[in-house]
Amino acid sequence: MIFKLVGLILIVGAGILLNICVGDVQISPQIALTTLFSPAAIPVDQAMVRDIIWQIRLPRMLTAITVGAALSVSGYLLQTLSKNNLADPYLTGVSSGAGVTVAIALSLGLSFSYVPIVAFTGGLVASLIVASLAKIPTGLSVTKMLLAGIALSTICSGIITLIITNGADPIKAQGIFFWLAGGISGRTWQELLPAAGYTVFGILLALVLSKQLRLLSLGSQQAKSLGVNVEMLQLVLLSIAVLMCGAAVSVSGLVGFVGLVAPHIARRSFGRDERIHIICTALLGIGLVLVSDLAARSVAAGQELPLGTLLSLIGGPFFLYLVSKQRGEEFA
Amino acid sequence: MPDLNDAKIGTDTIVETTELCVGYEDTGNIIDGVSIQIRPGTITSLAGPNGSGKSTLLKTIARQIKPKSGSVRIANRDIWSMSARDFARECAYVSQFFDNSLALTVKEFVTLGRNPHQKWWSWNISQEDLDSIESAMELAQVKSLEKRFVANLSGGEKQRVAIAAALAQKPQILLLDEPVSSLDFKHRINVFSLLKKLKENSLAIIVILHDLTMIDQLSDQVILIERKEPTPNKIASVGAPDETLTREEIKRIFEVDVEILPGSEPGQRFFEMQFMP
């Protein structure tokens, strides 16, 4: 497992460096590293490179890291909560709920610093709607949860289309459209920092609660008899998951399947310890988004695909594969 | 056999329910008017036909279900005024269905029994934790399974693992819902002697059993629950086995005829089912 972990860290490290170096302007890794760690040593004629790195590439790379970590750990928590590995922020409607409120807020011209909070509110409302629809006496029905999530997502995307088509300002509408498709280019430090802060907070809290996660995975009856305040724990975990999902949505719009793929691989390949699961889930999510973002901007020169589009092309088939693996009606 | 009428007035009652009424939203009241007392160092059996509400009553005492009215008190505190954690230090519950597809080893699972005694965020295992885990695994005879995955065990092995986790909690009260239902004869007898040993360590044990002979030989107190149509079900009688488990009462409550045969030791009885055409 140690080798896998080192491999994973190397992939993430390489992804970080490549994300800074690769683009319309190619930057050598050496200059990239010098710019990052000793900006004063950069020759004057390389000032443009410095600005590209600090104002464009670095925020973008950190956005990718935030989105990857937030969505994957959010998915991990939702999977533990629903006791099913098909749960993910995108499929359960949490992302869409956050997306709608952000679209409304942006079309109304709300300041970007409120966007993570707005996204959190929308995501929370969506998750509570889905949870209440999927509630059965023994917990949450996965079939109902996924169906409710899909229906809610459809409703939300309808509302978003309405906002885009009826928006008076076409430039604003196009911005919403690109943001929604999961574009992470052009994020500024001001937009990134709140989302990154919520994500770090969420992951730390998830780590603190890791033993409780293990207890909860025994089932609520067993967890209760071992002294867990199950209802409270579920609410806290849901809030953390939604907070991180909201943070991701606020900077990247609707990016699907990271929260599905990363936790699945972490559980399969990195032992049984929930702390390691959380860390590896985050690293895998980061790696996935970094690589996808590299691909998104390298597919066609001078053009780029929205991140969400690319990840749907990777994650969709993976989801279908998981569905084919599931046994029984309840996706047990 | 101790005089169990004392339990009703005893000052050392550890579990006490008062006029308990339990039901779910969609089923109406399942059981009503339950007032019982349990003393430390005794085994109390809940017996009654299927659907009489034994498990529901046990779950209510285990703080899994909130009663509609009435109260459950342990050591004179209402269980719903305690935190889940405080409660779990006093009382352990082994449910009937131990369905676990978790990827945890037996030892990792039994370790979770220490949760009520540990800091909720900490994975640290103290020496005291280790001792409790080891002795719990030995008592429940799962030590040899400690490295195996719970998901791969047989039903009976899982049942013993669940008992081990409950023992690691070091409770004062142990609630067991059909703990021997999927055990073979050897392990039934082992659980039987384990419960007696725990009782000597002054645990209060409440257990749901079906085997009348086992109930008779194990229990200090028997609570017979009668099925009523329509519900709620009621307690038919509470008392020592020789008072409650009579041929007439068994026929009335379980609707079967039993023959009670004396055993070789004084007071020992065997319940022989009469198979009627």
XYZ file of C-alpha atoms in Angstrom:
609
model
C 0.000 0.000 0.000
C 2.941 2.295 0.732
C 4.003 2.011 -2.928
C 0.534 2.878 -4.128
C 0.473 5.874 -1.810
C 3.863 7.096 -3.013
C 2.748 6.553 -6.604
C -0.390 8.553 -5.957
C 1.563 11.411 -4.394
C 3.976 11.400 -7.369
C 1.070 11.551 -9.818
C -0.476 14.462 -7.945
C 2.918 16.219 -7.793
C 3.480 15.729 -11.515
C -0.069 16.928 -12.206
C 0.572 20.086 -10.202
C 3.786 20.860 -12.061
C 2.339 20.087 -15.491
C -0.696 22.251 -14.750
C 1.623 25.175 -14.165
C 3.853 24.474 -17.174
C 1.430 23.392 -19.878
C -0.820 25.796 -21.726
C -0.846 28.264 -24.589
C 2.445 29.573 -23.233
C 4.751 26.675 -22.407
C 6.839 27.218 -19.288
C 9.826 25.077 -18.356
C 9.514 23.264 -15.026
C 12.724 24.918 -13.849
C 11.366 28.430 -14.373
C 8.053 27.396 -12.855
C 9.735 26.161 -9.683
C 11.969 29.246 -9.432
C 8.958 31.519 -9.862
C 7.044 29.710 -7.162
C 9.733 29.381 -4.546
C 11.987 32.396 -5.144
C 10.122 34.947 -7.256
C 12.864 37.542 -6.651
C 15.370 35.464 -8.637
C 13.322 35.746 -11.835
C 14.997 37.908 -14.492
C 13.128 41.064 -15.449
C 12.446 39.840 -18.986
C 10.568 36.882 -17.534
C 8.069 39.095 -15.701
C 5.295 37.988 -18.017
C 5.903 34.366 -17.137
C 5.750 35.290 -13.480
C 2.405 36.997 -13.977
C 1.029 34.076 -15.963
C 2.009 31.727 -13.190
C 0.807 33.809 -10.275
C -2.324 35.285 -11.797
C -3.524 32.529 -14.107
C -1.923 29.141 -13.710
C -1.599 29.001 -9.935
C -5.193 30.012 -9.138
C -6.395 27.587 -11.772
C -4.270 24.752 -10.442
C -5.401 25.447 -6.870
C -9.001 25.599 -8.055
C -8.555 22.179 -9.618
C -7.097 20.904 -6.337
C -9.960 22.415 -4.322
C -12.607 20.999 -6.637
C -10.996 17.570 -6.716
C -10.550 17.330 -2.964
C -13.959 18.817 -2.132
C -16.027 16.693 -4.507
C -14.239 13.447 -3.753
C -14.395 13.724 0.038
C -17.979 14.974 -0.241
C -18.759 11.844 -2.251
C -16.979 9.660 0.309
C -19.125 11.093 3.107
C -22.349 10.765 1.102
C -21.469 7.151 0.318
C -20.858 6.372 3.977
C -24.081 8.138 4.966
C -26.235 6.332 2.431
C -24.266 3.086 2.806
C -23.978 2.846 -0.947
C -21.102 3.479 -3.285
C -23.315 4.900 -6.019
C -23.937 8.090 -4.066
C -22.112 11.192 -5.210
C -22.864 14.906 -4.950
C -23.748 15.118 -8.634
C -26.089 12.120 -8.748
C -27.894 12.919 -5.516
C -28.900 16.376 -6.710
C -26.740 18.244 -4.209
C -24.608 19.810 -6.962
C -27.663 20.820 -8.983
C -29.346 22.377 -5.977
C -26.198 24.365 -5.318
C -25.973 25.178 -9.035
C -29.457 26.672 -9.223
C -28.958 29.007 -6.317
C -25.570 30.100 -7.627
C -27.041 30.724 -11.097
C -29.785 32.838 -9.537
C -27.284 34.704 -7.374
C -24.941 35.386 -10.293
C -27.750 36.549 -12.572
C -28.822 38.933 -9.823
C -25.270 40.226 -9.651
C -24.417 39.030 -6.146
C -20.801 39.478 -5.067
C -18.718 36.361 -5.626
C -17.579 36.101 -2.040
C -21.105 35.035 -1.064
C -21.256 32.325 -3.692
C -19.975 29.450 -1.512
C -22.608 30.231 1.141
C -25.309 30.483 -1.504
C -24.160 27.188 -2.998
C -24.157 25.576 0.446
C -27.740 26.700 1.079
C -28.940 25.384 -2.261
C -27.095 22.103 -1.799
C -28.452 21.635 1.701
C -32.044 22.243 0.611
C -31.591 19.801 -2.276
C -30.040 17.142 -0.056
C -32.810 17.472 2.530
C -35.462 17.145 -0.187
C -33.780 14.055 -1.606
C -33.216 12.538 1.845
C -36.830 13.074 2.889
C -38.102 11.529 -0.360
C -35.765 8.558 -0.058
C -36.459 7.914 3.611
C -37.731 4.465 4.475
C -38.077 2.998 7.985
C -34.686 1.292 7.818
C -32.780 4.301 6.512
C -32.396 5.654 2.987
C -33.529 3.752 -0.068
C -30.774 4.012 -2.633
C -33.106 3.514 -5.573
C -35.363 6.297 -4.345
C -32.392 8.505 -3.531
C -30.902 8.223 -7.011
C -34.271 8.659 -8.726
C -35.114 11.691 -6.599
C -31.609 13.062 -7.244
C -31.959 12.660 -10.999
C -35.444 14.199 -11.028
C -34.278 17.106 -8.902
C -31.259 17.627 -11.165
C -33.547 17.718 -14.190
C -35.782 20.308 -12.555
C -32.739 22.346 -11.565
C -31.210 22.274 -15.029
C -34.582 23.407 -16.393
C -34.557 26.367 -14.037
C -30.962 27.163 -14.959
C -31.818 27.092 -18.678
C -34.664 29.504 -17.948
C -32.271 31.828 -16.149
C -29.743 31.700 -18.972
C -32.233 32.190 -21.813
C -34.213 34.903 -20.066
C -31.226 36.736 -18.682
C -31.059 40.257 -20.050
C -27.298 40.275 -20.217
C -25.926 37.814 -22.799
C -22.368 38.092 -21.521
C -23.468 37.260 -18.024
C -25.538 34.376 -19.384
C -22.561 32.998 -21.249
C -20.482 33.234 -18.090
C -23.087 31.277 -16.173
C -23.210 28.728 -18.954
C -19.467 28.170 -19.000
C -19.253 28.094 -15.212
C -22.064 25.570 -15.118
C -20.443 23.205 -17.574
C -17.595 22.953 -15.114
C -15.118 25.489 -16.352
C -12.380 26.353 -13.922
C -10.388 28.783 -16.036
C -10.243 32.423 -15.084
C -10.855 31.915 -11.369
C -9.333 34.681 -9.312
C -7.748 34.403 -5.898
C -10.781 36.102 -4.373
C -13.077 33.462 -5.808
C -10.806 30.596 -4.909
C -9.866 31.352 -1.305
C -13.283 30.967 0.376
C -13.903 27.683 -1.443
C -10.442 26.402 -0.522
C -11.004 27.401 3.104
C -14.301 25.511 3.346
C -12.702 22.495 1.731
C -9.761 22.359 4.134
C -12.159 22.795 7.038
C -14.404 20.014 5.701
C -11.571 17.550 5.214
C -10.151 18.226 8.683
C -13.572 17.727 10.218
C -14.037 14.504 8.250
C -10.687 13.271 9.599
C -11.672 14.157 13.150
C -14.910 12.214 12.650
C -13.216 9.253 10.964
C -13.771 6.822 13.824
C -17.407 7.859 14.002
C -17.645 7.148 10.263
C -16.495 3.605 10.910
C -19.076 3.208 13.663
C -21.810 4.596 11.431
C -20.938 2.151 8.682
C -21.987 -0.651 11.073
C -25.559 0.518 10.598
C -27.484 2.956 12.714
C -28.753 0.359 15.192
C -25.308 -0.989 15.972
C -23.824 2.502 16.029
C -26.449 3.652 18.518
C -25.768 0.758 20.848
C -22.075 1.639 20.749
C -22.839 5.119 22.021
C -23.057 7.118 18.799
C -25.572 9.934 18.582
C -26.579 8.762 15.127
C -29.022 11.504 14.116
C -26.609 14.241 15.136
C -23.685 12.552 13.392
C -25.673 12.093 10.187
C -26.646 15.751 10.202
C -23.069 16.899 10.787
C -21.691 14.626 8.069
C -24.358 15.710 5.607
C -23.562 19.340 6.352
C -19.849 18.791 5.770
C -20.530 16.929 2.528
C -22.848 19.655 1.306
C -20.489 22.417 2.401
C -17.643 20.924 0.400
C -19.864 20.250 -2.571
C -21.099 23.843 -2.381
C -17.520 25.084 -2.268
C -16.676 23.077 -5.382
C -19.802 24.165 -7.241
C -19.092 27.806 -6.437
C -15.791 27.711 -8.355
C -16.391 25.032 -10.950
C -20.109 24.670 -11.586
C -21.374 21.166 -12.132
C -18.542 18.680 -12.230
C -19.777 15.147 -11.930
C -18.414 11.760 -11.005
C -15.240 12.829 -9.166
C -17.121 12.043 -5.971
C -18.008 8.661 -7.358
C -14.716 7.489 -8.814
C -12.229 8.677 -6.194
C -13.831 7.152 -3.062
C -14.418 3.908 -4.900
C -10.749 3.507 -5.803
C -9.656 4.630 -2.328
C -11.820 1.988 -0.646
C -10.653 -0.709 -3.006
C -6.960 -0.023 -3.055
C -6.044 1.629 0.222
C -6.931 -0.746 3.029
C -9.640 -0.328 5.641
C -8.605 2.679 7.681
C -11.060 5.552 7.256
C -8.344 8.164 7.840
C -6.302 6.784 4.950
C -9.471 6.504 2.884
C -10.218 10.190 3.357
C -6.682 11.298 2.518
C -6.402 8.995 -0.491
C -9.878 9.941 -1.675
C -8.827 13.585 -1.634
C -5.525 12.826 -3.415
C -7.268 10.716 -6.045
C -9.871 13.425 -6.585
C -7.131 16.038 -6.917
C -5.191 13.857 -9.356
C -8.287 13.150 -11.409
C -9.248 16.807 -11.737
C -5.666 17.943 -12.433
C -5.252 15.380 -15.206
C -8.706 16.127 -16.613
C -7.985 19.834 -16.607
C -4.708 19.233 -18.427
C -6.558 17.172 -20.979
C -9.364 19.728 -21.213
C -6.959 22.427 -22.300
C -4.759 20.204 -24.470
C -7.435 18.550 -26.597
C -7.548 21.421 -29.049
C -4.968 24.180 -29.221
C -6.241 27.616 -28.257
C -9.542 26.134 -27.146
C -10.658 24.264 -24.141
C -13.342 21.894 -23.053
C -15.158 22.593 -19.808
C -13.843 20.305 -17.082
C -17.311 18.958 -16.295
C -17.802 17.809 -19.865
C -14.575 15.846 -19.839
C -15.211 14.287 -16.453
C -18.680 13.204 -17.546
C -17.025 11.349 -20.414
C -14.756 9.536 -17.937
C -17.144 9.204 -15.004
C -20.328 8.270 -16.858
C -18.992 4.941 -18.136
C -17.509 4.258 -14.689
C -20.935 4.762 -13.115
C -22.501 2.397 -15.669
C -19.820 -0.139 -14.801
C -20.688 0.145 -11.090
C -24.390 -0.221 -11.851
C -23.691 -3.397 -13.805
C -21.758 -4.712 -10.803
C -24.516 -4.013 -8.307
C -26.688 -6.872 -7.236
C -30.382 -6.772 -6.512
C -33.043 -4.132 -6.671
C -31.761 -2.127 -3.736
C -28.201 -1.724 -5.066
C -27.197 -3.329 -1.780
C -33.492 -20.066 43.380
C -33.633 -16.538 44.830
C -36.970 -15.152 45.807
C -37.681 -12.859 42.946
C -40.626 -11.154 44.503
C -37.915 -9.192 46.221
C -37.007 -7.689 42.869
C -40.245 -5.769 42.849
C -39.487 -3.975 46.035
C -35.704 -4.264 45.967
C -33.703 -1.097 46.402
C -30.916 -2.389 44.204
C -32.989 -2.361 41.057
C -30.790 -1.390 38.114
C -33.364 -1.394 35.307
C -36.888 -0.261 35.872
C -39.644 0.399 33.391
C -42.811 2.173 34.396
C -46.065 1.850 32.485
C -44.149 1.583 29.252
C -46.116 1.898 26.043
C -44.315 1.293 22.748
C -45.473 1.509 19.178
C -44.546 2.753 15.757
C -46.402 5.361 13.766
C -47.898 2.885 11.327
C -48.514 -0.085 13.636
C -50.288 1.414 16.613
C -49.220 0.349 20.072
C -47.333 -2.917 20.102
C -46.950 -3.395 23.813
C -48.447 -1.490 26.694
C -48.426 -1.259 30.464
C -44.963 -2.734 30.971
C -43.659 -2.205 34.487
C -40.713 -4.415 35.329
C -37.679 -4.332 37.600
C -34.341 -5.971 37.003
C -31.683 -6.468 39.654
C -27.940 -6.698 39.136
C -26.588 -10.235 39.074
C -29.746 -11.747 37.631
C -30.837 -13.158 34.307
C -34.271 -12.176 33.090
C -35.795 -13.953 30.116
C -38.419 -12.430 27.871
C -40.632 -15.118 26.441
C -43.726 -15.115 24.317
C -44.990 -16.129 20.901
C -43.843 -14.486 17.677
C -45.137 -10.968 17.287
C -45.775 -10.502 20.990
C -43.379 -7.558 21.128
C -40.386 -9.097 22.922
C -37.868 -7.551 20.549
C -39.687 -4.243 20.582
C -39.597 -4.191 24.376
C -35.900 -5.074 24.412
C -35.127 -2.358 21.853
C -36.982 0.147 23.987
C -34.861 -0.765 26.990
C -31.803 -0.582 24.676
C -32.661 3.048 23.857
C -33.222 2.175 20.225
C -36.899 3.090 20.271
C -38.379 5.985 22.181
C -41.465 4.862 24.118
C -44.759 6.594 23.453
C -45.311 6.916 27.170
C -43.845 5.622 30.395
C -40.173 5.470 31.183
C -37.121 3.268 31.272
C -34.715 4.058 34.082
C -31.311 2.581 34.669
C -29.654 3.214 38.024
C -32.472 5.681 38.657
C -31.835 7.822 35.586
C -34.240 8.079 32.702
C -32.348 6.645 29.735
C -33.495 9.471 27.475
C -31.933 12.016 29.803
C -28.573 10.322 29.247
C -26.328 10.822 26.242
C -25.970 7.914 23.816
C -22.416 7.573 25.064
C -23.221 7.503 28.786
C -25.944 4.983 28.088
C -23.587 2.749 26.100
C -21.197 2.618 29.038
C -23.955 1.180 31.211
C -25.824 -0.964 28.769
C -24.869 -3.099 25.771
C -27.332 -4.491 23.269
C -26.870 -7.393 20.879
C -29.554 -7.336 18.237
C -31.130 -10.298 16.574
C -29.993 -9.536 13.079
C -26.318 -9.129 12.854
C -25.989 -8.599 9.171
C -22.626 -7.225 8.490
C -20.961 -7.002 5.149
C -18.251 -4.737 6.510
C -14.639 -5.126 5.566
C -13.446 -5.212 9.174
C -11.642 -7.955 11.013
C -13.134 -9.494 14.126
C -10.616 -7.692 16.321
C -11.278 -4.333 14.647
C -14.976 -4.877 15.144
C -14.693 -5.857 18.804
C -12.440 -2.812 19.313
C -15.372 -0.598 18.352
C -17.075 -1.858 21.498
C -14.655 0.357 23.415
C -16.023 3.473 21.742
C -18.141 4.646 24.688
C -15.013 4.638 26.858
C -12.759 6.422 24.388
C -12.592 9.998 23.215
C -14.905 10.216 20.237
C -12.288 11.580 17.872
C -9.400 9.432 19.035
C -8.224 6.159 17.520
C -5.905 5.556 20.491
C -6.306 2.229 22.198
C -5.283 2.252 25.840
C -3.994 -0.722 27.785
C -7.379 -0.919 29.508
C -9.061 -1.044 26.099
C -6.718 -3.814 24.988
C -7.382 -5.872 28.119
C -11.138 -5.512 27.708
C -10.953 -6.459 24.022
C -8.824 -9.531 24.713
C -10.968 -10.781 27.574
C -14.182 -10.109 25.618
C -12.872 -12.133 22.685
C -11.855 -14.965 24.973
C -15.172 -15.006 26.826
C -17.174 -15.069 23.597
C -14.725 -17.590 22.123
C -13.817 -15.616 19.051
C -10.136 -15.189 19.850
C -9.202 -17.729 17.178
C -11.155 -15.696 14.615
C -9.596 -12.333 15.441
C -7.847 -11.823 12.097
C -10.758 -13.042 9.966
C -13.143 -10.672 8.227
C -16.530 -10.363 9.878
C -18.261 -10.493 6.501
C -16.844 -13.963 5.824
C -18.006 -15.558 9.083
C -20.927 -17.904 9.527
C -24.130 -16.724 11.207
C -23.199 -18.327 14.504
C -19.695 -16.882 14.460
C -21.103 -13.431 13.754
C -23.438 -13.823 16.700
C -20.488 -14.585 18.981
C -18.530 -11.656 17.565
C -21.462 -9.362 18.325
C -21.514 -10.669 21.898
C -17.761 -10.036 22.146
C -18.185 -6.411 21.044
C -20.941 -5.965 23.640
C -18.700 -7.421 26.366
C -15.870 -5.080 25.366
C -18.250 -2.261 26.306
C -17.936 -3.476 29.924
C -21.588 -2.783 30.611
C -23.589 -3.220 33.808
C -26.552 -4.381 31.777
C -26.495 -6.762 28.844
C -29.462 -7.074 26.484
C -29.472 -10.001 24.086
C -32.049 -10.666 21.389
C -32.043 -14.391 20.588
C -28.294 -14.772 21.062
C -28.254 -18.510 20.444
C -30.679 -18.770 17.515
C -28.009 -19.593 14.947
C -25.540 -21.317 17.240
C -24.784 -25.023 17.203
C -25.259 -27.083 20.385
C -21.727 -26.664 21.633
C -21.772 -22.888 21.328
C -25.273 -22.692 22.782
C -24.011 -24.361 25.903
C -20.991 -22.059 25.898
C -23.185 -18.965 25.739
C -25.296 -20.515 28.446
C -22.322 -20.814 30.811
C -20.988 -17.421 29.707
C -24.251 -15.773 30.786
C -24.072 -17.544 34.142
C -20.512 -16.356 34.612
C -21.452 -12.768 33.722
C -24.324 -12.932 36.138
C -21.919 -13.909 38.886
C -19.972 -10.761 38.020
C -23.218 -8.946 38.910
C -24.282 -8.008 35.409
C -27.982 -7.626 34.872
C -28.896 -9.665 31.815
C -32.113 -9.508 29.835
C -32.356 -12.101 27.130
C -34.901 -13.259 24.574
C -34.936 -17.045 24.231
C -37.287 -19.569 22.690
C -36.142 -22.799 24.293
C -38.278 -23.270 27.395
C -35.831 -25.692 29.012
C -33.031 -23.199 28.562
C -35.182 -20.377 29.924
C -36.108 -22.482 32.913
C -32.546 -23.451 33.761
C -30.959 -20.075 33.083
C -33.363 -17.474 34.374
C -33.913 -15.921 37.745
C -36.928 -14.110 36.425
C -39.197 -14.830 33.476
C -41.388 -12.235 31.830
C -44.095 -13.907 29.806
C -45.660 -11.734 27.170
C -49.076 -12.532 25.829
C -50.175 -11.805 22.307
C -53.410 -9.840 22.151
C -55.721 -9.281 19.209
C -55.980 -6.410 18.661
C -52.686 -5.083 19.984
C -51.205 -3.796 22.297
C -49.784 -6.957 23.780
C -49.510 -7.283 27.546
C -47.317 -8.947 30.090
C -49.046 -12.102 31.272
C -46.852 -12.869 34.234
C -43.559 -12.034 35.877
C -41.772 -14.266 38.311
C -39.418 -17.149 38.942
C -39.463 -19.847 36.217
C -41.286 -22.380 38.358
C -44.076 -19.863 38.975
C -44.423 -18.628 35.419
C -43.591 -21.636 33.267
C -46.477 -23.905 34.164
C -48.145 -26.270 31.760
C -51.409 -24.310 31.860
C -49.766 -20.928 31.294
C -47.638 -22.240 28.404
C -50.702 -23.745 26.784
C -52.579 -20.466 27.160
C -49.804 -18.227 25.828
C -47.966 -20.336 23.268
C -50.956 -22.498 22.291
C -48.932 -25.669 22.575
C -49.076 -28.545 24.960
C -45.872 -29.336 26.812
C -44.997 -32.109 29.120
C -42.758 -31.069 31.996
C -40.362 -33.816 33.033
C -38.228 -33.719 36.171
C -34.458 -33.797 35.638
C -31.881 -35.702 37.617
C -30.968 -32.707 39.750
C -33.366 -31.089 42.225
C -35.440 -28.353 40.639
C -34.334 -29.320 37.138
C -37.128 -29.560 34.586
C -37.322 -30.485 30.922
C -40.009 -29.188 28.626
C -41.123 -31.722 26.082
C -43.229 -30.407 23.235
C -46.301 -32.505 22.429
C -46.733 -32.648 18.679
C -50.427 -32.644 18.122
C -51.858 -33.784 14.801
